[in-house]
Amino acid sequence: MDGNVLFALALTLFAGLATGIGSLLALVTKRTNTKFLSLALGFSAGVMIYVSMIEIFVKAKDALVNELGSSQGYWLTVIGFFSGIFLIALIDKLLPKSTNPHEVKAVEDMDKQPTNDEHSKLMRMGLFTALAIGIHNFPEGIATFVSALQDPNLGIAIAIAVAIHNVPEGIAVAVPIYYATGDRKKAFKWSFLSGLAEPVGAIFAFLILMPFLNDIMFGMIFAGVAGIMVFISLDELLPAAQRYDEAHLSIYGVVGGMAVMALSLLLIA
């Protein structure tokens, strides 16, 4: 295993472990801080949408257009993008989950003899988010690993971008699970495990895909990851953020997430 492979694996591990940082940040806040929850979920959605549409989709298109020409390359980028959406939507449809907790507007209410149903709703939201993040972190890990092998500078940029949005993703997993159980270790565990899918994806790429990797596969992977991230943002993170919203905090979180992501990409360009 040469130095480039080890460097690519290390970048992917760094990006994945950022979910644990997010969960630690979440668990030092007050249990009743719904403003924090709304901002964090909105921030996560903003980061994911911006990096998907502005960075990852564009890089996927560039790779495919360079290999296949303008028309066919663009078509395959769009097909890959919507294939990613279809994949995570299908998983969403097949996975059993309870009704989202529309009624839980203030976490303080949970201290007043919360029902098992309320706990179950929050717990399932957190676990589904962890699973969904783990699922999309797997191809993200492949993409980070492949990009770092092809261009170390591109790999660093993508790893940093992924790590930034993994921090609020860790928050998005840890907070509802902690609210539901009151167990900090359990909240951290699920958040941490969702991030480990990233290096698992890199190991899969190294062991299985590496002999077949080319610019076309690279572009398709990137396009699919962009679709998965956009779907999770629109279907899970934003609706959850708005359920806890106070004075449009979730939208401010979205804008803040986009601004942080834009600044980070400008600084490493």
PDB file of C-alpha atoms in Angstrom, residues 106-252:
ATOM      1  CA  ALA A 106     -40.702  22.394  22.860  1.00  0.00           C
ATOM      2  CA  VAL A 107     -38.401  19.841  24.408  1.00  0.00           C
ATOM      3  CA  GLU A 108     -39.371  21.171  27.835  1.00  0.00           C
ATOM      4  CA  ASP A 109     -42.644  19.323  27.400  1.00  0.00           C
ATOM      5  CA  MET A 110     -40.738  16.078  27.454  1.00  0.00           C
ATOM      6  CA  ASP A 111     -39.745  16.727  31.070  1.00  0.00           C
ATOM      7  CA  LYS A 112     -43.423  16.713  32.035  1.00  0.00           C
ATOM      8  CA  GLN A 113     -44.053  12.979  31.959  1.00  0.00           C
ATOM      9  CA  PRO A 114     -43.263  12.502  28.253  1.00  0.00           C
ATOM     10  CA  THR A 115     -45.095   9.645  26.651  1.00  0.00           C
ATOM     11  CA  ASN A 116     -43.401   6.613  25.177  1.00  0.00           C
ATOM     12  CA  ASP A 117     -44.805   7.651  21.824  1.00  0.00           C
ATOM     13  CA  GLU A 118     -43.017  11.021  21.944  1.00  0.00           C
ATOM     14  CA  HIS A 119     -39.744   9.337  22.884  1.00  0.00           C
ATOM     15  CA  SER A 120     -40.194   6.775  20.135  1.00  0.00           C
ATOM     16  CA  LYS A 121     -40.784   9.432  17.493  1.00  0.00           C
ATOM     17  CA  LEU A 122     -37.616  11.342  18.356  1.00  0.00           C
ATOM     18  CA  MET A 123     -35.582   8.170  18.694  1.00  0.00           C
ATOM     19  CA  ARG A 124     -36.683   6.911  15.306  1.00  0.00           C
ATOM     20  CA  MET A 125     -35.958  10.269  13.688  1.00  0.00           C
ATOM     21  CA  GLY A 126     -32.425  10.197  15.107  1.00  0.00           C
ATOM     22  CA  LEU A 127     -31.800   6.578  14.137  1.00  0.00           C
ATOM     23  CA  PHE A 128     -33.165   7.087  10.627  1.00  0.00           C
ATOM     24  CA  THR A 129     -30.987  10.165  10.205  1.00  0.00           C
ATOM     25  CA  ALA A 130     -27.980   8.135  11.397  1.00  0.00           C
ATOM     26  CA  LEU A 131     -28.805   5.366   8.942  1.00  0.00           C
ATOM     27  CA  ALA A 132     -29.432   7.763   6.064  1.00  0.00           C
ATOM     28  CA  ILE A 133     -26.211   9.651   6.795  1.00  0.00           C
ATOM     29  CA  GLY A 134     -24.335   6.358   7.029  1.00  0.00           C
ATOM     30  CA  ILE A 135     -25.759   5.259   3.686  1.00  0.00           C
ATOM     31  CA  HIS A 136     -24.765   8.447   1.912  1.00  0.00           C
ATOM     32  CA  ASN A 137     -21.419   8.579   3.726  1.00  0.00           C
ATOM     33  CA  PHE A 138     -20.529   5.240   2.137  1.00  0.00           C
ATOM     34  CA  PRO A 139     -20.447   6.537  -1.474  1.00  0.00           C
ATOM     35  CA  GLU A 140     -19.076   9.834  -0.139  1.00  0.00           C
ATOM     36  CA  GLY A 141     -16.165   7.871   1.264  1.00  0.00           C
ATOM     37  CA  ILE A 142     -15.652   6.283  -2.136  1.00  0.00           C
ATOM     38  CA  ALA A 143     -15.716   9.706  -3.792  1.00  0.00           C
ATOM     39  CA  THR A 144     -13.264  11.236  -1.307  1.00  0.00           C
ATOM     40  CA  PHE A 145     -10.903   8.290  -1.649  1.00  0.00           C
ATOM     41  CA  VAL A 146     -11.020   8.269  -5.459  1.00  0.00           C
ATOM     42  CA  SER A 147     -10.576  12.025  -5.765  1.00  0.00           C
ATOM     43  CA  ALA A 148      -7.602  11.990  -3.387  1.00  0.00           C
ATOM     44  CA  LEU A 149      -5.946   9.275  -5.459  1.00  0.00           C
ATOM     45  CA  GLN A 150      -6.476  11.190  -8.706  1.00  0.00           C
ATOM     46  CA  ASP A 151      -5.647  14.648  -7.331  1.00  0.00           C
ATOM     47  CA  PRO A 152      -4.491  15.088  -3.687  1.00  0.00           C
ATOM     48  CA  ASN A 153      -5.464  18.790  -3.676  1.00  0.00           C
ATOM     49  CA  LEU A 154      -8.984  17.928  -4.843  1.00  0.00           C
ATOM     50  CA  GLY A 155      -9.108  15.191  -2.213  1.00  0.00           C
ATOM     51  CA  ILE A 156      -8.185  17.643   0.533  1.00  0.00           C
ATOM     52  CA  ALA A 157     -10.835  20.124  -0.629  1.00  0.00           C
ATOM     53  CA  ILE A 158     -13.563  17.486  -0.733  1.00  0.00           C
ATOM     54  CA  ALA A 159     -12.508  15.959   2.608  1.00  0.00           C
ATOM     55  CA  ILE A 160     -12.693  19.370   4.288  1.00  0.00           C
ATOM     56  CA  ALA A 161     -16.068  20.070   2.674  1.00  0.00           C
ATOM     57  CA  VAL A 162     -17.396  16.690   3.757  1.00  0.00           C
ATOM     58  CA  ALA A 163     -16.006  17.110   7.274  1.00  0.00           C
ATOM     59  CA  ILE A 164     -17.671  20.512   7.647  1.00  0.00           C
ATOM     60  CA  HIS A 165     -21.087  19.151   6.774  1.00  0.00           C
ATOM     61  CA  ASN A 166     -20.465  16.010   8.857  1.00  0.00           C
ATOM     62  CA  VAL A 167     -20.220  18.160  11.996  1.00  0.00           C
ATOM     63  CA  PRO A 168     -23.840  19.369  11.840  1.00  0.00           C
ATOM     64  CA  GLU A 169     -24.856  15.913  10.618  1.00  0.00           C
ATOM     65  CA  GLY A 170     -23.446  14.539  13.863  1.00  0.00           C
ATOM     66  CA  ILE A 171     -25.575  17.098  15.674  1.00  0.00           C
ATOM     67  CA  ALA A 172     -28.619  16.053  13.655  1.00  0.00           C
ATOM     68  CA  VAL A 173     -28.162  12.457  14.798  1.00  0.00           C
ATOM     69  CA  ALA A 174     -27.126  12.993  18.412  1.00  0.00           C
ATOM     70  CA  VAL A 175     -29.619  15.619  19.556  1.00  0.00           C
ATOM     71  CA  PRO A 176     -32.931  13.805  18.892  1.00  0.00           C
ATOM     72  CA  ILE A 177     -31.525  10.531  20.264  1.00  0.00           C
ATOM     73  CA  TYR A 178     -30.358  12.292  23.426  1.00  0.00           C
ATOM     74  CA  TYR A 179     -33.687  14.078  23.783  1.00  0.00           C
ATOM     75  CA  ALA A 180     -35.461  10.753  23.464  1.00  0.00           C
ATOM     76  CA  THR A 181     -33.264   8.714  25.823  1.00  0.00           C
ATOM     77  CA  GLY A 182     -31.332  11.131  28.034  1.00  0.00           C
ATOM     78  CA  ASP A 183     -28.313   8.897  27.337  1.00  0.00           C
ATOM     79  CA  ARG A 184     -25.262  10.836  26.121  1.00  0.00           C
ATOM     80  CA  LYS A 185     -23.246   7.690  25.384  1.00  0.00           C
ATOM     81  CA  LYS A 186     -25.989   6.260  23.181  1.00  0.00           C
ATOM     82  CA  ALA A 187     -26.360   9.558  21.299  1.00  0.00           C
ATOM     83  CA  PHE A 188     -22.601   9.783  20.717  1.00  0.00           C
ATOM     84  CA  LYS A 189     -22.382   6.115  19.676  1.00  0.00           C
ATOM     85  CA  TRP A 190     -24.984   6.397  16.913  1.00  0.00           C
ATOM     86  CA  SER A 191     -23.540   9.657  15.644  1.00  0.00           C
ATOM     87  CA  PHE A 192     -20.013   8.223  15.633  1.00  0.00           C
ATOM     88  CA  LEU A 193     -21.104   5.029  13.867  1.00  0.00           C
ATOM     89  CA  SER A 194     -22.857   6.964  11.094  1.00  0.00           C
ATOM     90  CA  GLY A 195     -19.549   8.663  10.299  1.00  0.00           C
ATOM     91  CA  LEU A 196     -17.582   5.411  10.168  1.00  0.00           C
ATOM     92  CA  ALA A 197     -19.424   4.536   6.952  1.00  0.00           C
ATOM     93  CA  GLU A 198     -17.105   7.040   5.265  1.00  0.00           C
ATOM     94  CA  PRO A 199     -13.830   5.099   5.779  1.00  0.00           C
ATOM     95  CA  VAL A 200     -15.742   1.849   5.142  1.00  0.00           C
ATOM     96  CA  GLY A 201     -16.634   3.242   1.706  1.00  0.00           C
ATOM     97  CA  ALA A 202     -12.968   4.079   1.110  1.00  0.00           C
ATOM     98  CA  ILE A 203     -11.889   0.562   2.070  1.00  0.00           C
ATOM     99  CA  PHE A 204     -14.539  -0.853  -0.276  1.00  0.00           C
ATOM    100  CA  ALA A 205     -13.195   1.339  -3.093  1.00  0.00           C
ATOM    101  CA  PHE A 206      -9.649   0.192  -2.404  1.00  0.00           C
ATOM    102  CA  LEU A 207     -10.453  -3.525  -2.230  1.00  0.00           C
ATOM    103  CA  ILE A 208     -13.219  -3.852  -4.849  1.00  0.00           C
ATOM    104  CA  LEU A 209     -13.431  -0.842  -7.161  1.00  0.00           C
ATOM    105  CA  MET A 210      -9.829   0.292  -7.513  1.00  0.00           C
ATOM    106  CA  PRO A 211      -8.973  -1.972 -10.470  1.00  0.00           C
ATOM    107  CA  PHE A 212     -11.965  -0.560 -12.384  1.00  0.00           C
ATOM    108  CA  LEU A 213     -11.835   3.122 -11.397  1.00  0.00           C
ATOM    109  CA  ASN A 214     -11.821   5.670 -14.197  1.00  0.00           C
ATOM    110  CA  ASP A 215     -13.102   9.193 -14.812  1.00  0.00           C
ATOM    111  CA  ILE A 216     -16.524   7.930 -15.889  1.00  0.00           C
ATOM    112  CA  MET A 217     -17.075   5.942 -12.693  1.00  0.00           C
ATOM    113  CA  PHE A 218     -15.680   8.858 -10.706  1.00  0.00           C
ATOM    114  CA  GLY A 219     -18.190  11.252 -12.296  1.00  0.00           C
ATOM    115  CA  MET A 220     -21.131   8.913 -11.768  1.00  0.00           C
ATOM    116  CA  ILE A 221     -20.219   8.395  -8.100  1.00  0.00           C
ATOM    117  CA  PHE A 222     -20.024  12.149  -7.548  1.00  0.00           C
ATOM    118  CA  ALA A 223     -23.336  12.803  -9.292  1.00  0.00           C
ATOM    119  CA  GLY A 224     -25.088  10.100  -7.239  1.00  0.00           C
ATOM    120  CA  VAL A 225     -23.678  11.415  -3.962  1.00  0.00           C
ATOM    121  CA  ALA A 226     -24.946  14.911  -4.824  1.00  0.00           C
ATOM    122  CA  GLY A 227     -28.453  13.536  -5.364  1.00  0.00           C
ATOM    123  CA  ILE A 228     -28.410  11.572  -2.110  1.00  0.00           C
ATOM    124  CA  MET A 229     -27.313  14.610  -0.094  1.00  0.00           C
ATOM    125  CA  VAL A 230     -29.940  16.898  -1.643  1.00  0.00           C
ATOM    126  CA  PHE A 231     -32.717  14.385  -0.944  1.00  0.00           C
ATOM    127  CA  ILE A 232     -31.719  13.912   2.696  1.00  0.00           C
ATOM    128  CA  SER A 233     -31.597  17.689   3.161  1.00  0.00           C
ATOM    129  CA  LEU A 234     -35.025  18.316   1.656  1.00  0.00           C
ATOM    130  CA  ASP A 235     -36.819  15.231   2.977  1.00  0.00           C
ATOM    131  CA  GLU A 236     -35.363  14.852   6.469  1.00  0.00           C
ATOM    132  CA  LEU A 237     -33.246  17.714   7.783  1.00  0.00           C
ATOM    133  CA  LEU A 238     -35.244  20.755   6.665  1.00  0.00           C
ATOM    134  CA  PRO A 239     -38.669  19.401   7.711  1.00  0.00           C
ATOM    135  CA  ALA A 240     -37.257  18.402  11.097  1.00  0.00           C
ATOM    136  CA  ALA A 241     -35.631  21.824  11.537  1.00  0.00           C
ATOM    137  CA  GLN A 242     -38.883  23.624  10.767  1.00  0.00           C
ATOM    138  CA  ARG A 243     -40.827  21.584  13.317  1.00  0.00           C
ATOM    139  CA  TYR A 244     -38.665  23.144  16.025  1.00  0.00           C
ATOM    140  CA  ASP A 245     -38.471  26.514  14.292  1.00  0.00           C
ATOM    141  CA  GLU A 246     -38.689  29.835  16.136  1.00  0.00           C
ATOM    142  CA  ALA A 247     -38.750  33.029  14.056  1.00  0.00           C
ATOM    143  CA  HIS A 248     -37.387  31.343  10.924  1.00  0.00           C
ATOM    144  CA  LEU A 249     -34.246  30.101  12.675  1.00  0.00           C
ATOM    145  CA  SER A 250     -34.109  27.049  10.442  1.00  0.00           C
ATOM    146  CA  ILE A 251     -33.878  29.274   7.330  1.00  0.00           C
ATOM    147  CA  TYR A 252     -31.152  31.352   8.972  1.00  0.00           C
TER     148      TYR A 252
END
